[in-house]
PDB file of C-alpha atoms and ligand atoms in Angstrom:
ATOM      1  CA  MET A   1       0.000   0.001   0.039  1.00 49.00           C
ATOM      2  CA  PRO A   2       1.342   3.262  -0.912  1.00 61.00           C
ATOM      3  CA  GLU A   3       2.522   5.234   2.105  1.00 70.00           C
ATOM      4  CA  GLY A   4       2.644   9.000   2.636  1.00 70.00           C
ATOM      5  CA  ASP A   5       6.399   9.260   1.638  1.00 81.00           C
ATOM      6  CA  THR A   6       5.155   7.427  -1.744  1.00 84.00           C
ATOM      7  CA  ILE A   7       2.501  10.119  -2.515  1.00 88.00           C
ATOM      8  CA  HIS A   8       4.868  12.816  -1.734  1.00 87.00           C
ATOM      9  CA  LYS A   9       7.329  11.045  -4.284  1.00 88.00           C
ATOM     10  CA  ILE A  10       4.741  11.444  -6.972  1.00 92.00           C
ATOM     11  CA  ALA A  11       3.762  14.860  -6.207  1.00 89.00           C
ATOM     12  CA  ASN A  12       7.488  15.721  -6.137  1.00 86.00           C
ATOM     13  CA  PHE A  13       7.711  14.187  -9.413  1.00 89.00           C
ATOM     14  CA  LEU A  14       4.458  15.640 -10.803  1.00 92.00           C
ATOM     15  CA  GLU A  15       4.611  18.976  -9.681  1.00 88.00           C
ATOM     16  CA  PRO A  16       7.586  20.511 -11.920  1.00 85.00           C
ATOM     17  CA  ARG A  17       6.129  18.695 -14.918  1.00 91.00           C
ATOM     18  CA  LEU A  18       2.620  19.624 -14.601  1.00 92.00           C
ATOM     19  CA  VAL A  19       2.504  23.020 -13.100  1.00 86.00           C
ATOM     20  CA  GLY A  20       1.883  25.678 -15.640  1.00 86.00           C
ATOM     21  CA  GLU A  21       0.806  23.146 -18.284  1.00 91.00           C
ATOM     22  CA  THR A  22      -2.644  22.998 -19.945  1.00 94.00           C
ATOM     23  CA  ILE A  23      -4.616  19.783 -20.095  1.00 96.00           C
ATOM     24  CA  ILE A  24      -5.432  19.240 -23.663  1.00 95.00           C
ATOM     25  CA  ASP A  25      -7.318  15.759 -23.049  1.00 94.00           C
ATOM     26  CA  ALA A  26      -8.606  13.631 -20.168  1.00 95.00           C
ATOM     27  CA  SER A  27      -9.716  10.249 -19.984  1.00 91.00           C
ATOM     28  CA  PRO A  28     -12.388   9.062 -19.093  1.00 91.00           C
ATOM     29  CA  ALA A  29     -14.009  11.001 -21.713  1.00 85.00           C
ATOM     30  CA  ARG A  30     -17.332  12.679 -21.511  1.00 84.00           C
ATOM     31  CA  THR A  31     -17.253  12.693 -17.710  1.00 87.00           C
ATOM     32  CA  ASN A  32     -17.547  15.306 -15.226  1.00 87.00           C
ATOM     33  CA  LEU A  33     -13.860  15.147 -14.777  1.00 89.00           C
ATOM     34  CA  SER A  34     -12.872  15.320 -18.075  1.00 90.00           C
ATOM     35  CA  ARG A  35     -15.490  18.305 -19.001  1.00 91.00           C
ATOM     36  CA  ARG A  36     -14.022  20.295 -15.883  1.00 92.00           C
ATOM     37  CA  CYS A  37     -10.365  19.714 -16.576  1.00 93.00           C
ATOM     38  CA  VAL A  38      -9.746  20.036 -20.543  1.00 95.00           C
ATOM     39  CA  GLY A  39      -8.608  23.578 -21.195  1.00 94.00           C
ATOM     40  CA  ARG A  40      -7.675  24.214 -17.865  1.00 94.00           C
ATOM     41  CA  GLN A  41      -4.118  24.982 -16.589  1.00 91.00           C
ATOM     42  CA  VAL A  42      -2.898  23.113 -13.655  1.00 90.00           C
ATOM     43  CA  LEU A  43      -1.878  25.488 -10.709  1.00 85.00           C
ATOM     44  CA  GLU A  44      -0.907  23.207  -8.024  1.00 84.00           C
ATOM     45  CA  VAL A  45       0.091  19.551  -7.303  1.00 88.00           C
ATOM     46  CA  PHE A  46       0.417  18.520  -3.657  1.00 85.00           C
ATOM     47  CA  ALA A  47       0.244  15.405  -1.389  1.00 85.00           C
ATOM     48  CA  ARG A  48      -1.726  15.498   1.765  1.00 80.00           C
ATOM     49  CA  GLY A  49      -1.281  12.095   3.667  1.00 77.00           C
ATOM     50  CA  LYS A  50      -2.257   9.601   1.341  1.00 81.00           C
ATOM     51  CA  HIS A  51      -3.977  11.893  -1.056  1.00 87.00           C
ATOM     52  CA  LEU A  52      -2.704  13.459  -4.200  1.00 91.00           C
ATOM     53  CA  PHE A  53      -4.315  16.735  -5.407  1.00 90.00           C
ATOM     54  CA  ILE A  54      -3.993  18.229  -8.801  1.00 94.00           C
ATOM     55  CA  GLY A  55      -5.343  21.803  -8.739  1.00 90.00           C
ATOM     56  CA  PHE A  56      -6.492  23.785 -11.614  1.00 90.00           C
ATOM     57  CA  ASP A  57      -7.097  27.440 -12.498  1.00 85.00           C
ATOM     58  CA  ASN A  58     -11.157  27.028 -12.349  1.00 87.00           C
ATOM     59  CA  ASN A  59     -11.010  26.343  -8.615  1.00 85.00           C
ATOM     60  CA  ILE A  60     -11.353  22.666  -8.808  1.00 89.00           C
ATOM     61  CA  ALA A  61      -8.835  20.000  -8.172  1.00 91.00           C
ATOM     62  CA  ILE A  62      -8.544  16.350  -8.797  1.00 94.00           C
ATOM     63  CA  ARG A  63      -8.181  14.278  -5.756  1.00 92.00           C
ATOM     64  CA  SER A  64      -7.045  10.522  -5.797  1.00 93.00           C
ATOM     65  CA  HIS A  65      -6.285   8.037  -3.326  1.00 92.00           C
ATOM     66  CA  LEU A  66      -4.271   5.146  -4.635  1.00 89.00           C
ATOM     67  CA  GLY A  67      -5.280   2.549  -2.008  1.00 87.00           C
ATOM     68  CA  MET A  68      -3.695  -0.771  -2.289  1.00 84.00           C
ATOM     69  CA  HIS A  69      -2.859  -1.176  -5.986  1.00 89.00           C
ATOM     70  CA  GLY A  70      -3.164   2.353  -7.538  1.00 91.00           C
ATOM     71  CA  SER A  71      -0.219   4.063  -9.327  1.00 92.00           C
ATOM     72  CA  TRP A  72       0.498   6.965 -11.756  1.00 93.00           C
ATOM     73  CA  HIS A  73       2.593   6.466 -15.159  1.00 94.00           C
ATOM     74  CA  ARG A  74       3.705   9.125 -17.536  1.00 94.00           C
ATOM     75  CA  TYR A  75       3.798   8.086 -20.974  1.00 95.00           C
ATOM     76  CA  PRO A  76       4.614   9.899 -24.346  1.00 93.00           C
ATOM     77  CA  PRO A  77       1.518  10.897 -26.398  1.00 87.00           C
ATOM     78  CA  GLY A  78       0.242   7.803 -28.266  1.00 86.00           C
ATOM     79  CA  GLY A  79       2.606   5.542 -26.229  1.00 90.00           C
ATOM     80  CA  SER A  80       1.575   2.088 -25.198  1.00 94.00           C
ATOM     81  CA  TRP A  81       0.531   1.522 -21.757  1.00 95.00           C
ATOM     82  CA  GLN A  82       1.883  -0.952 -18.999  1.00 95.00           C
ATOM     83  CA  ARG A  83      -1.606  -1.562 -17.796  1.00 95.00           C
ATOM     84  CA  PRO A  84      -4.858  -2.487 -19.648  1.00 95.00           C
ATOM     85  CA  ARG A  85      -7.328   0.249 -20.335  1.00 94.00           C
ATOM     86  CA  SER A  86      -9.889  -1.466 -18.029  1.00 95.00           C
ATOM     87  CA  GLN A  87      -7.401  -0.476 -15.208  1.00 96.00           C
ATOM     88  CA  LEU A  88      -7.487   3.333 -16.052  1.00 95.00           C
ATOM     89  CA  SER A  89      -8.733   5.789 -13.456  1.00 96.00           C
ATOM     90  CA  VAL A  90      -7.781   8.691 -15.030  1.00 96.00           C
ATOM     91  CA  ALA A  91      -5.602  10.139 -17.709  1.00 96.00           C
ATOM     92  CA  LEU A  92      -4.305  13.945 -18.135  1.00 96.00           C
ATOM     93  CA  THR A  93      -2.682  14.610 -21.514  1.00 96.00           C
ATOM     94  CA  THR A  94      -0.656  17.832 -21.952  1.00 95.00           C
ATOM     95  CA  SER A  95       1.189  19.100 -25.058  1.00 92.00           C
ATOM     96  CA  ASN A  96       4.219  16.686 -24.404  1.00 91.00           C
ATOM     97  CA  TRP A  97       2.962  13.977 -22.165  1.00 95.00           C
ATOM     98  CA  GLU A  98       0.263  11.719 -20.838  1.00 95.00           C
ATOM     99  CA  TYR A  99      -0.201  11.251 -16.956  1.00 96.00           C
ATOM    100  CA  VAL A 100      -2.258   7.990 -16.418  1.00 96.00           C
ATOM    101  CA  CYS A 101      -3.542   6.581 -13.126  1.00 96.00           C
ATOM    102  CA  PHE A 102      -4.311   2.987 -12.873  1.00 96.00           C
ATOM    103  CA  ASN A 103      -6.097   1.156 -10.150  1.00 95.00           C
ATOM    104  CA  ALA A 104      -6.788   4.156  -7.612  1.00 95.00           C
ATOM    105  CA  ARG A 105      -9.178   3.604  -4.938  1.00 93.00           C
ATOM    106  CA  GLU A 106     -10.835   6.873  -5.354  1.00 92.00           C
ATOM    107  CA  VAL A 107     -10.681   9.563  -7.685  1.00 93.00           C
ATOM    108  CA  GLU A 108     -12.911  12.698  -7.576  1.00 91.00           C
ATOM    109  CA  VAL A 109     -13.058  16.220  -8.546  1.00 90.00           C
ATOM    110  CA  VAL A 110     -13.388  18.451  -5.606  1.00 86.00           C
ATOM    111  CA  ARG A 111     -13.912  22.369  -5.248  1.00 82.00           C
ATOM    112  CA  THR A 112     -10.584  23.802  -4.062  1.00 73.00           C
ATOM    113  CA  PRO A 113     -11.718  25.700  -1.198  1.00 62.00           C
ATOM    114  CA  SER A 114     -13.244  22.654   0.113  1.00 55.00           C
ATOM    115  CA  VAL A 115     -10.085  20.757   0.006  1.00 57.00           C
ATOM    116  CA  ARG A 116      -8.660  23.237   2.381  1.00 56.00           C
ATOM    117  CA  GLU A 117     -11.762  23.277   4.559  1.00 55.00           C
ATOM    118  CA  ARG A 118     -11.437  19.471   4.922  1.00 55.00           C
ATOM    119  CA  ILE A 119      -7.799  19.970   5.910  1.00 56.00           C
ATOM    120  CA  VAL A 120      -8.681  22.615   8.560  1.00 51.00           C
ATOM    121  CA  HIS A 121     -11.554  20.909   9.711  1.00 54.00           C
ATOM    122  CA  GLY A 122      -9.544  18.024  10.468  1.00 59.00           C
ATOM    123  CA  ARG A 123     -10.539  15.082   8.211  1.00 70.00           C
ATOM    124  CA  LEU A 124      -7.075  14.786   7.573  1.00 79.00           C
ATOM    125  CA  GLY A 125      -4.341  15.198  10.204  1.00 85.00           C
ATOM    126  CA  PRO A 126      -1.117  17.241   9.750  1.00 87.00           C
ATOM    127  CA  ASP A 127       1.146  15.874   7.293  1.00 88.00           C
ATOM    128  CA  LEU A 128       4.138  14.326   8.879  1.00 90.00           C
ATOM    129  CA  ILE A 129       6.303  15.337   5.979  1.00 86.00           C
ATOM    130  CA  ALA A 130       5.067  18.496   4.802  1.00 80.00           C
ATOM    131  CA  ASP A 131       4.066  20.303   8.254  1.00 76.00           C
ATOM    132  CA  THR A 132       5.797  21.115  11.310  1.00 81.00           C
ATOM    133  CA  VAL A 133       3.948  19.664  14.036  1.00 82.00           C
ATOM    134  CA  GLU A 134       4.267  19.170  17.822  1.00 89.00           C
ATOM    135  CA  SER A 135       4.177  15.384  18.804  1.00 93.00           C
ATOM    136  CA  SER A 136       2.307  16.771  21.806  1.00 93.00           C
ATOM    137  CA  ASP A 137      -0.373  18.243  19.302  1.00 92.00           C
ATOM    138  CA  LEU A 138      -0.696  14.749  17.559  1.00 95.00           C
ATOM    139  CA  VAL A 139      -0.907  13.026  21.010  1.00 96.00           C
ATOM    140  CA  ARG A 140      -3.668  15.399  21.719  1.00 92.00           C
ATOM    141  CA  ARG A 141      -5.583  14.359  18.495  1.00 92.00           C
ATOM    142  CA  ALA A 142      -5.050  10.663  18.967  1.00 93.00           C
ATOM    143  CA  ARG A 143      -6.638  10.806  22.322  1.00 93.00           C
ATOM    144  CA  GLU A 144      -9.434  12.943  21.043  1.00 88.00           C
ATOM    145  CA  ILE A 145     -10.381  11.162  17.874  1.00 88.00           C
ATOM    146  CA  LEU A 146     -10.061   7.465  18.928  1.00 90.00           C
ATOM    147  CA  ASP A 147     -11.972   5.265  21.301  1.00 85.00           C
ATOM    148  CA  ASN A 148     -10.771   3.822  24.569  1.00 84.00           C
ATOM    149  CA  ASP A 149     -11.030   0.296  23.045  1.00 87.00           C
ATOM    150  CA  ALA A 150      -8.448   1.307  20.112  1.00 92.00           C
ATOM    151  CA  LEU A 151      -5.120  -0.113  19.955  1.00 94.00           C
ATOM    152  CA  LEU A 152      -1.996   1.727  19.480  1.00 95.00           C
ATOM    153  CA  VAL A 153      -1.723   0.478  15.843  1.00 95.00           C
ATOM    154  CA  ASP A 154      -5.086   1.975  15.221  1.00 94.00           C
ATOM    155  CA  ALA A 155      -3.729   5.588  16.587  1.00 95.00           C
ATOM    156  CA  LEU A 156      -0.768   5.235  14.026  1.00 96.00           C
ATOM    157  CA  LEU A 157      -2.825   4.450  10.976  1.00 93.00           C
ATOM    158  CA  ASP A 158      -5.606   6.746  11.481  1.00 91.00           C
ATOM    159  CA  GLN A 159      -5.224   9.340   8.838  1.00 88.00           C
ATOM    160  CA  ARG A 160      -7.365  11.826  11.090  1.00 87.00           C
ATOM    161  CA  VAL A 161      -4.693  11.917  13.655  1.00 92.00           C
ATOM    162  CA  ALA A 162      -1.698  12.181  11.369  1.00 92.00           C
ATOM    163  CA  SER A 163      -1.388  11.988   7.679  1.00 88.00           C
ATOM    164  CA  GLY A 164       1.412   9.729   6.203  1.00 87.00           C
ATOM    165  CA  ILE A 165       1.853   6.657   8.101  1.00 92.00           C
ATOM    166  CA  GLY A 166       1.113   3.328   6.219  1.00 89.00           C
ATOM    167  CA  ASN A 167       1.059  -0.186   7.336  1.00 90.00           C
ATOM    168  CA  VAL A 168       4.619  -0.731   6.532  1.00 92.00           C
ATOM    169  CA  TYR A 169       5.869   2.026   8.530  1.00 95.00           C
ATOM    170  CA  LYS A 170       3.342   1.013  11.593  1.00 96.00           C
ATOM    171  CA  SER A 171       5.093  -2.276  12.116  1.00 97.00           C
ATOM    172  CA  GLU A 172       8.587  -0.593  11.866  1.00 97.00           C
ATOM    173  CA  ILE A 173       7.994   2.270  14.356  1.00 97.00           C
ATOM    174  CA  LEU A 174       6.592  -0.160  16.959  1.00 97.00           C
ATOM    175  CA  PHE A 175       9.763  -2.116  16.733  1.00 97.00           C
ATOM    176  CA  ILE A 176      11.881   0.941  16.815  1.00 97.00           C
ATOM    177  CA  GLU A 177      10.169   2.094  19.857  1.00 95.00           C
ATOM    178  CA  GLN A 178       9.961  -1.200  21.449  1.00 95.00           C
ATOM    179  CA  PHE A 179       6.267  -1.447  21.688  1.00 95.00           C
ATOM    180  CA  SER A 180       4.114  -4.324  21.538  1.00 94.00           C
ATOM    181  CA  PRO A 181       1.541  -3.741  18.532  1.00 94.00           C
ATOM    182  CA  SER A 182      -1.243  -4.976  20.809  1.00 91.00           C
ATOM    183  CA  ILE A 183      -0.901  -2.340  23.493  1.00 93.00           C
ATOM    184  CA  PRO A 184      -4.152  -0.770  23.824  1.00 94.00           C
ATOM    185  CA  LEU A 185      -4.087   3.056  23.112  1.00 94.00           C
ATOM    186  CA  PRO A 186      -5.173   4.034  26.659  1.00 93.00           C
ATOM    187  CA  ASP A 187      -2.050   2.112  27.886  1.00 93.00           C
ATOM    188  CA  ILE A 188       0.514   3.792  26.551  1.00 94.00           C
ATOM    189  CA  ASP A 189       1.702   7.168  27.829  1.00 94.00           C
ATOM    190  CA  ASP A 190       1.889  10.518  25.993  1.00 95.00           C
ATOM    191  CA  GLN A 191       5.647  10.539  25.936  1.00 95.00           C
ATOM    192  CA  GLY A 192       5.525   6.983  24.246  1.00 95.00           C
ATOM    193  CA  LEU A 193       3.216   7.668  21.768  1.00 96.00           C
ATOM    194  CA  GLY A 194       4.740  11.148  20.930  1.00 96.00           C
ATOM    195  CA  ARG A 195       7.871   9.264  20.311  1.00 96.00           C
ATOM    196  CA  CYS A 196       6.369   7.313  17.671  1.00 97.00           C
ATOM    197  CA  PHE A 197       5.046  10.156  15.982  1.00 97.00           C
ATOM    198  CA  GLU A 198       8.488  11.773  15.897  1.00 96.00           C
ATOM    199  CA  THR A 199      10.073   8.253  14.497  1.00 96.00           C
ATOM    200  CA  ALA A 200       7.254   8.394  11.909  1.00 96.00           C
ATOM    201  CA  ALA A 201       8.171  11.856  10.651  1.00 95.00           C
ATOM    202  CA  GLU A 202      11.890  11.161  10.863  1.00 95.00           C
ATOM    203  CA  LEU A 203      11.358   7.773   8.563  1.00 95.00           C
ATOM    204  CA  LEU A 204       9.016   9.373   6.176  1.00 93.00           C
ATOM    205  CA  ARG A 205      11.564  12.240   5.664  1.00 92.00           C
ATOM    206  CA  ARG A 206      14.641  10.046   5.325  1.00 93.00           C
ATOM    207  CA  ASN A 207      12.917   8.070   2.656  1.00 92.00           C
ATOM    208  CA  LEU A 208      11.836  10.960   0.397  1.00 87.00           C
ATOM    209  CA  GLY A 209      15.013  10.933  -1.770  1.00 79.00           C
ATOM    210  CA  GLY A 210      13.511   7.780  -3.957  1.00 71.00           C
ATOM    211  CA  GLY A 211      14.586   4.128  -4.099  1.00 78.00           C
ATOM    212  CA  ARG A 212      13.616   1.272  -1.779  1.00 85.00           C
ATOM    213  CA  ARG A 213      12.117   2.210   1.563  1.00 89.00           C
ATOM    214  CA  VAL A 214      14.505   1.895   4.517  1.00 94.00           C
ATOM    215  CA  THR A 215      13.785   1.782   8.240  1.00 96.00           C
ATOM    216  CA  ARG A 216      16.820   0.046   9.072  1.00 96.00           C
ATOM    217  CA  PHE A 217      20.177   1.993   8.510  1.00 95.00           C
ATOM    218  CA  GLU A 218      22.732  -0.641   9.556  1.00 93.00           C
ATOM    219  CA  PRO A 219      26.064  -1.054   7.599  1.00 92.00           C
ATOM    220  CA  ASP A 220      25.209  -4.561   6.502  1.00 93.00           C
ATOM    221  CA  GLN A 221      23.105  -6.438   3.734  1.00 89.00           C
ATOM    222  CA  ALA A 222      20.797  -8.159   6.367  1.00 92.00           C
ATOM    223  CA  GLY A 223      17.839  -6.170   5.426  1.00 93.00           C
ATOM    224  CA  LEU A 224      16.510  -2.651   4.873  1.00 95.00           C
ATOM    225  CA  LEU A 225      13.466  -3.395   7.123  1.00 96.00           C
ATOM    226  CA  TRP A 226      13.322  -4.733  10.567  1.00 97.00           C
ATOM    227  CA  VAL A 227      10.031  -6.715  10.856  1.00 97.00           C
ATOM    228  CA  TYR A 228       7.653  -6.131   8.115  1.00 95.00           C
ATOM    229  CA  GLY A 229       6.779  -9.041   6.307  1.00 93.00           C
ATOM    230  CA  ARG A 230       9.534 -11.016   8.066  1.00 96.00           C
ATOM    231  CA  THR A 231       7.262 -13.750   9.743  1.00 95.00           C
ATOM    232  CA  ASP A 232       8.952 -16.421  11.037  1.00 96.00           C
ATOM    233  CA  LEU A 233      12.508 -15.073  10.202  1.00 96.00           C
ATOM    234  CA  PRO A 234      15.011 -14.106  12.927  1.00 97.00           C
ATOM    235  CA  CYS A 235      14.535 -10.695  14.555  1.00 97.00           C
ATOM    236  CA  LEU A 236      17.632  -8.754  13.154  1.00 97.00           C
ATOM    237  CA  ARG A 237      18.385  -7.597  16.623  1.00 96.00           C
ATOM    238  CA  CYS A 238      17.785 -10.685  18.813  1.00 96.00           C
ATOM    239  CA  ASP A 239      17.362 -13.804  16.498  1.00 96.00           C
ATOM    240  CA  THR A 240      13.669 -14.604  18.053  1.00 96.00           C
ATOM    241  CA  ALA A 241      11.401 -15.639  15.286  1.00 96.00           C
ATOM    242  CA  ILE A 242       9.145 -12.374  14.023  1.00 96.00           C
ATOM    243  CA  ARG A 243       5.343 -13.055  14.460  1.00 96.00           C
ATOM    244  CA  GLY A 244       2.773 -11.603  11.915  1.00 94.00           C
ATOM    245  CA  GLN A 245      -0.760 -11.221  12.690  1.00 93.00           C
ATOM    246  CA  ARG A 246      -3.869  -9.195  11.423  1.00 90.00           C
ATOM    247  CA  MET A 247      -4.739  -6.699  14.024  1.00 90.00           C
ATOM    248  CA  GLY A 248      -6.676  -3.568  14.830  1.00 89.00           C
ATOM    249  CA  TYR A 249     -10.110  -1.994  13.608  1.00 84.00           C
ATOM    250  CA  HIS A 250      -9.064  -2.685  10.184  1.00 80.00           C
ATOM    251  CA  HIS A 251      -7.122  -6.285  10.504  1.00 85.00           C
ATOM    252  CA  ARG A 252      -4.092  -5.237   8.706  1.00 87.00           C
ATOM    253  CA  GLY A 253      -0.965  -7.298   8.684  1.00 90.00           C
ATOM    254  CA  THR A 254       1.251  -6.679  11.625  1.00 95.00           C
ATOM    255  CA  TYR A 255       4.823  -7.865  12.328  1.00 96.00           C
ATOM    256  CA  TRP A 256       6.752  -7.614  15.641  1.00 97.00           C
ATOM    257  CA  CYS A 257       9.351  -9.204  17.523  1.00 97.00           C
ATOM    258  CA  PRO A 258       8.045 -10.645  20.691  1.00 95.00           C
ATOM    259  CA  SER A 259      11.203 -10.442  22.693  1.00 95.00           C
ATOM    260  CA  CYS A 260      12.344  -6.937  21.659  1.00 95.00           C
ATOM    261  CA  GLN A 261       8.711  -5.729  21.820  1.00 94.00           C
ATOM    262  CA  SER A 262       7.269  -7.317  24.942  1.00 70.00           C
ATOM    263  CA  ASP A 263       6.371  -4.580  27.119  1.00 55.00           C
ATOM    264  CA  GLY A 264       2.921  -3.341  27.666  1.00 47.00           C
ATOM    265  CA  ALA A 265       0.159  -5.754  27.186  1.00 43.00           C
ATOM    266  CA  PRO A 266       0.447  -9.352  26.227  1.00 41.00           C
ATOM    267  CA  VAL A 267       1.006  -9.954  22.588  1.00 40.00           C
ATOM    268  CA  THR A 268      -1.668 -12.296  22.407  1.00 41.00           C
ATOM    269  CA  GLN A 269      -4.367  -9.716  23.227  1.00 39.00           C
ATOM    270  CA  THR A 270      -5.508  -8.601  19.799  1.00 40.00           C
ATOM    271  CA  GLN A 271      -8.480  -7.480  17.674  1.00 36.00           C
ATOM    272  CA  ARG A 272     -10.428  -6.072  20.588  1.00 36.00           C
ATOM    273  CA  ARG A 273     -13.396  -4.994  18.302  1.00 36.00           C
ATOM    274  CA  GLU A 274     -14.388  -8.316  16.863  1.00 32.00           C
TER     275      GLU A 274
HETATM  276 ZN1   ZN B 301      13.907  -9.037  18.484  1.00 53.41          ZN
END
């Protein structure tokens, strides 16, 4: 699943290429989206958490959320696509290039003021990469927004609290901070929760440069991630077998070392909302 840093990388790629360009064609044709974009000039491209916004000179923007399988591609006009047309979500053509989004979870046309409004009114929390935020503010948001039966993993993934943390970083942050993923949110103190967000922001920023995602900055070839996707493999710190299990509100794959992350609640306590 694309993480916040992925969307920022896409925005960083698209922004200098699209801003100032006029859209000469858009697909799917004869939709609200194509009618409102064709002939318009791109004014801004920005990421907000996992959402990518492409704003136009008529006060509208295309908002896309890539979900699990979405991606943006760039092709020369008339060039063949790497994906079948049936997977098209939206395509924007400029005089030089065609920018194509496949398999997005959501694509919609939004009015630009309402984008700002939604950000201001908190449907999306502060962006861990773009915004300067105090971790104490994020802790307060987590306590206000989530119910008492939430787990720490739910707080990290909730984009209303802070936008940018995806499922890979979730497990990696918990390993680095040595918290068991099954800790109920009310059982973690403000300091510990704040550290999780600080680590998240640091990892997201360190991964903006491109290349493969890295959370383990060690001078060996043992692995770029500590725990994600490593079920039954030895922990890179202590050799204990890594565990993997779905947990939290959304039953997302979660990975942890039962030795390094043994503090807090017992690791067998999961899925409190089933
Ligand atoms: Zn370990």
